[in-house]
Amino acid sequence: MNFRRLALAGGVAAVLNAPAAVMAEDNNPSTQDDTVNELKQVNVSALPLGSDSVSTPYSVMDQQSLISRNEDTLGETLKSEPGVHSDTFGGGASRPVIRGQGGPRVGVLNDGSQVLDASTISPDHAVTVDPMLARQIEVLRGPSTLLYGSGASGGVVNVLDNRIPTQRPRDGVEGFVGARANTVADENATAAGVTFSATDHLVFRVEGSRRDADDYEVNGFESLTVPGTYAESDNSSIGASWIGDQGYFGLAYSYRRDNYGLPGHSHEFEECEANGTSLDCPTEDHDHDHDHGEVVPYVDLASRRVDARGEYRNPFAGIASIRFRGNHTDYRHHEIEEGEIGSTFTNKGGDARLEVEHAPLGNWRGVVGLQYTNFDFSSLGSEAFVPRTETESIALFVVEQYTLNDQWSFEFGARQEHLTQTPDARDGDTLLKVTADNASFSGAANWGFAPGYELVLSATHSGRAPSAQELYADGVHLATNTYECGLLSDCGGTPRDLLDDEISLSANLNLRKTEGDWLFDLGVFENRINNYIYARTLDQQEDFRLIKYSQRDATFTGAEGSVSYYGIDRLGITVFGDMVRATFDDGGYLPRIPAKRAGTRLTSYVGHFDGELELYRSFAQDQIAGFEETTPSYDMVNATLSYRLRGDQRYTFFVRGNNLLGEEVFNHASFLASTVPEPGRNLTVGTRIEF
């Protein structure tokens, strides 16, 4: 079979959540007809035992697939991954939603270290990582996620970059230049980076990116522009590493500046207050015909971050590797209305993580580690609704893998975490200090019952303490058109006398085939969460809502699957889909749960050209919570054509069309699901040149 498997790797990596994300390449043309399609394991940094940790469902976007699938925000870049959606908020912010869960239940890491911004507080807050500077993005679900925090019950996203070199560059220097332009918002984006050796051991890295996009257009009966969907972003970093034969240690300083609009923002309810379980708003008449020419509020964001990373391999007998990750972040953003700062959010603190991998002991391999996090989060100004809160956590974790024979392997993990949240007084009243001790456990069994086939069963028990916002929120948050009441606040009804941590018990079952013309990964999961914390809508006036953070037992059940066929010369065919059903155990649906989707993807290689055609349907979401509206279905058609100069992957040019049918799309996972549509038909052209 004359089949260029590497050319189809990007399509496979985007839909398979198996531990095989790119296809093996046979560089010997004389043997291509005799080889068998086979997925190889890639290095997944977020897995504590590397890619041999096969119990965790994951997907990987490598450098090649990121070239053409790279989007403006992290959520949009990942939304085609199995089980992953995005809670879009205009053009400047979107967070990943994994298996129906987002916010504080999805951990976002930068090469294993926590991203300390304000994105877990609200969907209008940007995640401060730039996909254009990423070399790989990993999405984890299941057992290994607890090693990065007891609250990551939804999943973990790990963004790898090159800001701290880990190896010496070829010929003393290497780098890249990338650029793209998009029609829907007149977007222009560029990125560049260079790594060079100063001595035999000292290596430097300099990189940066810039993006500038206007308000985007949407499709419907007539084209229109959505005010407040513009976005500008600048990123820069400089790093240095000392690299030796047994490892490296490096530091990097990064600076990010963003300026983006807040669509759907309403001034009409600024004076609303919570009166028990009802909204008490001024009675004067309002002009509800919004003037789209008015100045839309915007976010002015600045983040300064220092990273430290290191690895020491085989330091002494019995230890295979010692790894360290840490950062200190100084983050702030202003929300500006009519030229004045309405509120300011800050987050200052650090995160440090130490992992020690022991040498194999018989059939056992394992990692033990320590993580410490401390940060001060605050919101200030007329719209401040969360008091300054210091959060401190320390955790011990361990994961061990036991290989019984060629067919059976087992994995066990545990994490013990102590967390303290100390709020400042509000209006002279002392707020309750909250402490929590949570133990989390996981286990998995992998059965290779036939060559190329695996059946994996995994289970996790974990606990999560409420976040500062869920505990102490009390006030108007105009960006999301809400008045927010925390679990311990007086608004929204009587506060709770007792506070319970979330307790999650989840199970995953995956059937995988990783060899032959047919490749597939079919998985089902169930996650039962006692005392699930959610934003319950108590009252609504037009688009403005009174929400009270409340607790109820809930269950998430769902499925993710992809089946690929590579028996046709130069052509790959993949069918994929995912769904999640989230219900309260005493009846009713959870809010903002993504709709079911199913589709197909065709990938091909002819000469120096790669082609991809993607078609999928997002079904209507009619399993809705109180005060929600049904989100209609839509059909999405995307197509990509890329060209590698002289067949060399270092010189890639591409053109991609999104939403080619011009569908009017509303995202049910968004806070703006009924008011702000997604971008319309658009075309992106771009290039990436490596040297």
XYZ file of C-alpha atoms in Angstrom, residues 124-618:
495
model
C -14.869 37.109 29.899
C -11.363 36.803 31.382
C -8.714 35.655 28.912
C -6.486 32.613 29.435
C -2.967 34.033 29.292
C -1.335 31.506 26.975
C -0.778 32.138 23.278
C -1.485 29.191 20.929
C 0.756 30.762 18.266
C 3.779 30.258 20.540
C 2.849 26.729 21.609
C 4.766 23.716 20.325
C 2.281 21.172 21.670
C -1.041 21.212 23.534
C -2.118 18.215 25.601
C -5.614 17.505 26.927
C -5.955 14.979 29.746
C -9.101 13.430 31.156
C -9.450 10.775 33.808
C -7.087 9.448 36.511
C -3.873 11.427 36.000
C -5.637 14.795 36.231
C -5.796 14.593 40.030
C -2.007 14.948 40.162
C -2.416 18.585 39.083
C -5.072 19.534 41.603
C -8.018 17.939 43.308
C -10.329 20.376 41.524
C -9.481 19.299 37.981
C -12.420 16.890 37.747
C -13.161 18.023 34.190
C -9.660 17.661 32.831
C -6.262 19.281 32.385
C -4.873 21.290 29.471
C -1.078 21.504 29.311
C 0.430 24.028 26.883
C 4.080 23.409 26.009
C 6.286 26.159 24.641
C 9.943 26.827 23.854
C 10.541 29.840 26.100
C 13.018 27.813 28.208
C 15.347 25.723 25.990
C 15.752 22.060 26.943
C 18.371 21.095 24.335
C 21.049 22.738 22.263
C 19.902 23.995 18.838
C 21.214 22.376 15.677
C 24.117 24.290 14.142
C 24.002 26.711 17.065
C 20.796 28.516 16.080
C 17.203 27.652 15.145
C 13.852 29.369 15.112
C 10.635 30.087 13.261
C 8.524 32.825 11.712
C 4.742 32.484 11.430
C 1.959 34.689 10.136
C -1.746 34.461 9.359
C -4.598 36.682 8.208
C -8.341 36.115 8.563
C -11.248 37.720 6.732
C -14.003 37.597 9.368
C -12.421 40.281 11.563
C -9.661 41.646 9.315
C -7.274 39.830 11.625
C -3.504 39.905 11.279
C -1.291 37.785 13.524
C 2.460 37.198 13.532
C 4.871 35.249 15.707
C 8.602 34.582 15.720
C 11.194 32.942 17.925
C 14.905 32.163 17.862
C 17.058 29.869 20.012
C 20.836 30.233 19.978
C 23.834 28.887 21.864
C 26.096 31.355 23.639
C 28.474 28.647 24.902
C 28.554 24.865 24.879
C 26.101 24.853 27.796
C 24.348 28.247 27.827
C 21.393 28.594 25.436
C 19.081 31.599 24.973
C 15.536 31.932 23.610
C 13.763 35.081 22.440
C 10.191 34.981 21.083
C 7.123 37.109 20.610
C 3.752 37.411 18.922
C 1.192 40.043 18.002
C -2.470 39.815 17.035
C -4.818 42.562 15.871
C -8.460 41.841 15.002
C -11.506 44.059 14.506
C -15.082 43.210 15.467
C -16.036 39.999 13.700
C -18.889 39.447 11.269
C -21.658 36.888 11.575
C -23.985 35.289 9.050
C -27.734 35.184 9.020
C -30.349 36.736 6.806
C -27.903 39.613 6.480
C -24.292 40.085 7.490
C -23.612 42.216 10.533
C -20.706 43.055 12.806
C -20.883 42.248 16.517
C -19.723 45.228 18.631
C -17.147 44.434 21.275
C -15.650 41.349 19.595
C -12.366 43.008 18.638
C -9.092 41.902 20.253
C -5.452 42.952 20.368
C -2.664 40.999 22.009
C 1.119 41.313 22.391
C 3.377 38.642 23.885
C 7.121 38.578 24.409
C 9.574 36.493 26.403
C 13.280 35.936 26.905
C 14.729 32.800 28.445
C 18.030 31.089 29.117
C 19.070 27.568 30.104
C 22.182 25.806 31.264
C 22.120 22.454 29.466
C 24.297 19.511 30.386
C 24.475 15.835 29.570
C 22.117 14.900 32.428
C 19.578 17.676 32.173
C 19.004 21.405 32.235
C 17.867 24.332 34.337
C 16.415 27.533 32.913
C 14.601 30.783 33.620
C 12.326 32.927 31.459
C 10.582 36.269 31.789
C 7.347 36.819 29.853
C 5.132 39.847 29.355
C 1.638 39.871 27.884
C -0.653 42.787 27.060
C -4.253 42.451 25.825
C -6.985 44.850 24.864
C -10.326 43.297 23.911
C -14.008 44.170 23.911
C -16.831 42.806 26.051
C -19.836 42.020 23.840
C -23.327 41.729 25.266
C -22.484 44.142 28.070
C -25.518 46.031 29.427
C -25.520 49.338 31.294
C -29.230 49.213 31.997
C -29.036 47.196 35.191
C -26.004 48.699 36.920
C -28.148 49.806 39.871
C -29.844 46.435 40.382
C -29.586 44.815 43.799
C -30.445 41.415 45.205
C -33.571 41.459 47.364
C -33.747 37.956 48.730
C -34.242 35.682 45.735
C -35.393 38.507 43.464
C -33.784 41.368 41.566
C -34.609 44.871 42.738
C -33.953 47.226 39.842
C -34.768 50.926 39.276
C -38.220 51.383 37.802
C -37.415 54.174 35.345
C -37.890 53.329 31.722
C -34.906 52.151 29.732
C -34.318 52.381 26.031
C -33.765 48.758 25.132
C -32.904 49.452 21.520
C -29.176 49.295 21.972
C -27.132 51.763 19.970
C -24.361 49.672 18.419
C -22.401 52.845 17.831
C -21.862 53.406 21.545
C -18.475 52.775 23.127
C -18.353 49.148 24.233
C -16.582 48.331 27.532
C -13.236 46.623 27.156
C -10.524 44.809 29.075
C -7.018 46.212 29.458
C -4.865 43.272 30.611
C -1.209 43.022 31.617
C 0.592 39.941 32.918
C 4.214 39.538 33.968
C 5.508 36.055 34.648
C 8.813 34.442 35.620
C 9.180 30.708 34.939
C 11.765 28.245 36.229
C 12.105 24.738 34.843
C 14.655 22.019 35.300
C 15.356 18.317 35.025
C 18.186 16.212 36.422
C 18.350 12.705 34.956
C 19.918 9.786 36.833
C 21.325 11.940 39.661
C 22.158 8.885 41.757
C 21.286 5.226 42.139
C 17.579 4.522 42.435
C 16.383 7.827 40.971
C 15.603 8.077 37.262
C 14.786 11.787 37.148
C 14.103 14.889 39.247
C 11.887 17.532 37.604
C 11.019 21.019 38.777
C 8.458 23.542 37.528
C 7.651 26.887 39.060
C 6.434 30.375 38.280
C 5.677 33.723 39.841
C 2.952 35.803 38.181
C 1.850 39.408 38.537
C -1.484 39.698 36.728
C -4.008 42.496 36.509
C -6.741 43.642 34.206
C -9.018 46.672 34.145
C -12.582 46.566 32.853
C -13.064 50.028 31.371
C -16.402 51.691 30.646
C -16.782 55.065 28.959
C -13.118 55.831 29.561
C -13.180 55.039 33.291
C -12.066 51.943 35.181
C -15.161 50.167 36.464
C -13.319 47.294 38.128
C -9.812 45.880 38.449
C -8.882 42.233 38.915
C -5.446 41.240 40.200
C -3.778 37.921 40.865
C -0.280 37.804 42.343
C 1.445 34.657 43.460
C 3.336 31.562 42.499
C 3.218 27.845 41.938
C 6.020 25.312 42.459
C 6.071 21.620 41.640
C 8.742 18.970 42.296
C 8.567 15.445 40.865
C 10.919 12.543 41.606
C 10.730 9.477 39.376
C 12.280 6.398 40.905
C 14.125 3.764 38.915
C 12.134 0.620 38.071
C 11.677 -1.712 41.035
C 10.867 -5.048 39.506
C 7.684 -4.446 37.537
C 6.969 -1.108 39.272
C 7.592 2.397 37.925
C 6.470 5.532 39.708
C 6.639 9.226 40.541
C 6.249 11.000 43.869
C 5.894 14.758 44.101
C 5.140 17.915 46.040
C 3.208 20.997 44.895
C 2.845 24.361 46.629
C 0.658 27.245 45.431
C 0.046 30.651 46.989
C -1.698 33.631 45.415
C -3.677 36.750 46.312
C -6.719 37.410 44.164
C -8.761 40.591 44.391
C -11.364 42.627 42.548
C -11.499 46.362 43.151
C -13.695 49.253 42.034
C -17.367 50.024 41.688
C -18.149 46.600 40.241
C -15.899 44.554 42.511
C -17.863 41.509 43.622
C -15.159 39.266 45.136
C -13.088 40.372 48.163
C -9.328 40.095 48.240
C -8.608 36.467 49.118
C -5.332 34.692 49.841
C -5.345 31.086 48.687
C -2.656 28.676 49.845
C -2.423 24.984 49.077
C 0.152 22.273 49.586
C -0.163 18.775 48.204
C 1.674 15.463 48.087
C 1.018 13.072 45.225
C 2.182 9.704 43.942
C 1.481 7.557 40.889
C 2.716 3.997 40.389
C 2.437 1.653 37.427
C 2.701 -2.119 37.642
C 3.237 -4.248 34.535
C 2.061 -7.805 35.055
C 2.828 -9.224 31.604
C 2.465 -8.372 27.915
C -1.310 -8.120 28.292
C -1.969 -6.531 31.662
C -0.783 -3.332 33.352
C -2.184 -1.386 36.299
C -1.854 2.187 37.539
C -2.515 3.658 40.975
C -2.442 7.286 42.074
C -3.118 9.375 45.172
C -3.028 13.050 46.185
C -3.424 14.635 49.591
C -4.096 18.377 49.518
C -4.524 21.003 52.228
C -6.063 24.315 51.159
C -6.726 27.548 53.032
C -8.666 30.571 51.756
C -8.452 33.744 53.814
C -10.642 36.679 52.709
C -10.321 40.298 53.763
C -13.204 41.895 55.628
C -15.977 43.382 53.464
C -17.813 46.548 54.560
C -16.391 46.061 58.034
C -17.761 42.521 58.334
C -15.364 39.622 58.900
C -15.735 36.838 56.338
C -15.323 33.170 57.143
C -11.884 31.649 56.591
C -12.232 28.289 54.841
C -9.862 25.332 55.140
C -10.172 21.985 53.406
C -8.297 18.698 53.385
C -9.038 16.503 50.402
C -7.677 13.059 49.585
C -7.951 11.839 45.999
C -7.323 8.358 44.610
C -7.259 6.764 41.195
C -6.806 3.321 39.720
C -6.755 1.829 36.241
C -6.371 -1.497 34.483
C -5.185 -1.910 30.888
C -5.843 -5.180 29.072
C -4.136 -5.742 25.723
C -6.374 -8.645 24.797
C -5.103 -8.899 21.209
C -2.289 -7.332 19.148
C -3.191 -3.696 18.563
C -6.292 -3.788 20.817
C -6.651 -2.359 24.326
C -9.464 -2.212 26.848
C -8.893 0.300 29.651
C -11.004 0.763 32.777
C -10.154 3.599 35.156
C -11.779 5.190 38.205
C -11.070 8.304 40.271
C -12.269 9.568 43.650
C -11.477 13.226 44.330
C -12.568 16.236 46.356
C -12.703 19.942 45.484
C -13.067 22.915 47.797
C -15.102 25.915 46.558
C -13.229 28.763 44.906
C -13.141 32.298 46.312
C -15.764 33.446 43.820
C -18.090 30.575 44.689
C -17.683 31.376 48.381
C -17.689 35.150 48.673
C -19.155 36.740 45.511
C -21.613 39.555 46.264
C -22.312 42.174 43.632
C -22.959 43.118 40.020
C -20.785 41.562 37.314
C -21.831 43.472 34.225
C -19.550 41.627 31.802
C -21.759 38.543 32.190
C -24.952 40.522 32.941
C -25.291 38.955 36.393
C -25.621 39.812 40.046
C -23.541 37.077 41.747
C -24.133 35.692 45.241
C -21.612 33.308 46.791
C -22.291 30.325 48.999
C -21.397 32.364 52.088
C -22.840 35.706 51.015
C -26.033 37.203 52.426
C -27.552 37.962 49.024
C -29.673 35.519 47.081
C -31.411 34.166 50.144
C -30.129 32.792 53.443
C -26.438 31.793 53.354
C -25.505 28.247 54.233
C -24.413 27.452 57.771
C -22.557 24.359 56.592
C -20.284 24.151 53.594
C -19.461 20.886 51.866
C -16.628 20.094 49.481
C -17.452 18.575 46.121
C -16.827 14.826 46.097
C -16.406 13.296 42.668
C -16.461 9.613 41.722
C -15.773 9.047 38.039
C -15.200 6.035 35.798
C -13.908 5.709 32.215
C -14.047 2.740 29.863
C -12.129 2.898 26.570
C -11.761 0.403 23.725
C -8.863 1.183 21.388
C -7.382 -0.210 18.195
C -3.944 1.161 17.318
C -2.771 -0.972 14.367
C -4.047 -1.759 10.881
C -6.184 0.039 8.323
C -8.901 0.559 10.940
C -7.990 2.658 13.981
C -10.421 3.675 16.689
C -10.913 4.885 20.238
C -14.380 4.474 21.731
C -14.961 5.687 25.271
C -17.764 6.173 27.762
C -17.614 7.902 31.135
C -19.699 8.722 34.182
C -18.891 11.305 36.833
C -21.046 11.480 39.953
C -20.411 14.630 41.992
C -21.896 15.111 45.432
C -22.428 18.742 46.508
C -21.801 20.018 42.985
C -21.400 23.818 43.030
C -23.166 25.672 40.238
C -24.508 29.125 39.419
C -28.276 28.808 39.917
C -30.399 31.529 38.314
C -32.953 32.832 40.817
C -34.446 35.720 38.842
C -34.044 37.384 35.471
C -34.978 40.740 33.953
C -34.420 40.669 30.203
C -30.799 39.463 29.829
C -29.775 40.344 33.405
C -29.793 37.503 35.950
C -29.501 37.021 39.684
C -27.380 33.936 40.328
C -26.703 32.169 43.598
C -23.906 29.616 43.919
C -25.626 26.516 45.250
C -24.900 22.850 45.856
C -26.758 19.793 44.569
C -25.735 16.253 43.677
C -25.175 15.898 39.942
C -24.182 13.239 37.414
C -22.330 13.677 34.125
C -22.532 10.805 31.646
C -21.209 10.823 28.121
C -19.291 9.261 25.285
C -16.404 10.219 22.992
C -15.416 8.291 19.948
C -13.569 8.289 16.659
C -13.120 5.620 14.007
C -10.562 6.060 11.208
C -9.946 4.061 8.020
C -6.677 4.228 6.050
C -7.133 1.405 3.562
C -7.476 3.764 0.571
C -4.316 5.080 -1.039
C -3.527 8.669 0.048
C -6.856 9.053 1.842
C -7.935 8.886 5.469
C -11.556 8.831 6.616
C -12.560 9.526 10.216
C -15.982 9.514 11.842
C -16.139 11.190 15.240
C -18.554 12.438 17.856
C -19.049 13.315 21.502
C -21.899 13.934 23.903
C -22.466 14.675 27.578
C -25.661 14.578 29.611
C -25.564 16.459 32.909
C -28.474 16.140 35.352
C -29.169 16.827 38.994
C -29.906 13.676 40.920
C -33.160 15.147 42.209
C -34.272 16.206 38.723
C -33.448 18.868 36.157
C -30.523 19.734 33.880
C -27.346 21.676 34.585
C -26.817 25.021 32.806
C -24.547 25.675 29.805
C -23.875 22.045 28.865
C -22.502 21.690 25.303
C -24.688 20.090 22.658
C -24.063 16.699 21.085
C -22.057 16.669 17.873
C -21.097 14.132 15.215
C -19.209 14.402 11.970
C -16.605 13.136 9.570
C -13.185 14.265 8.465
C -11.391 13.420 5.213
C -7.613 13.866 4.999
C -5.425 13.364 1.959
C -1.907 13.862 0.645
C -0.980 14.463 -2.986
C 2.551 15.537 -3.808
C 3.486 18.446 -1.564
C -0.157 19.172 -0.684
C -2.172 18.148 2.376
C -5.933 18.498 2.304
C -8.629 18.184 4.937
C -12.405 18.449 4.713
C -14.356 18.458 7.960
C -18.127 18.241 8.278
C -20.005 17.932 11.536
C -23.406 18.656 13.007
C -23.949 20.256 16.379
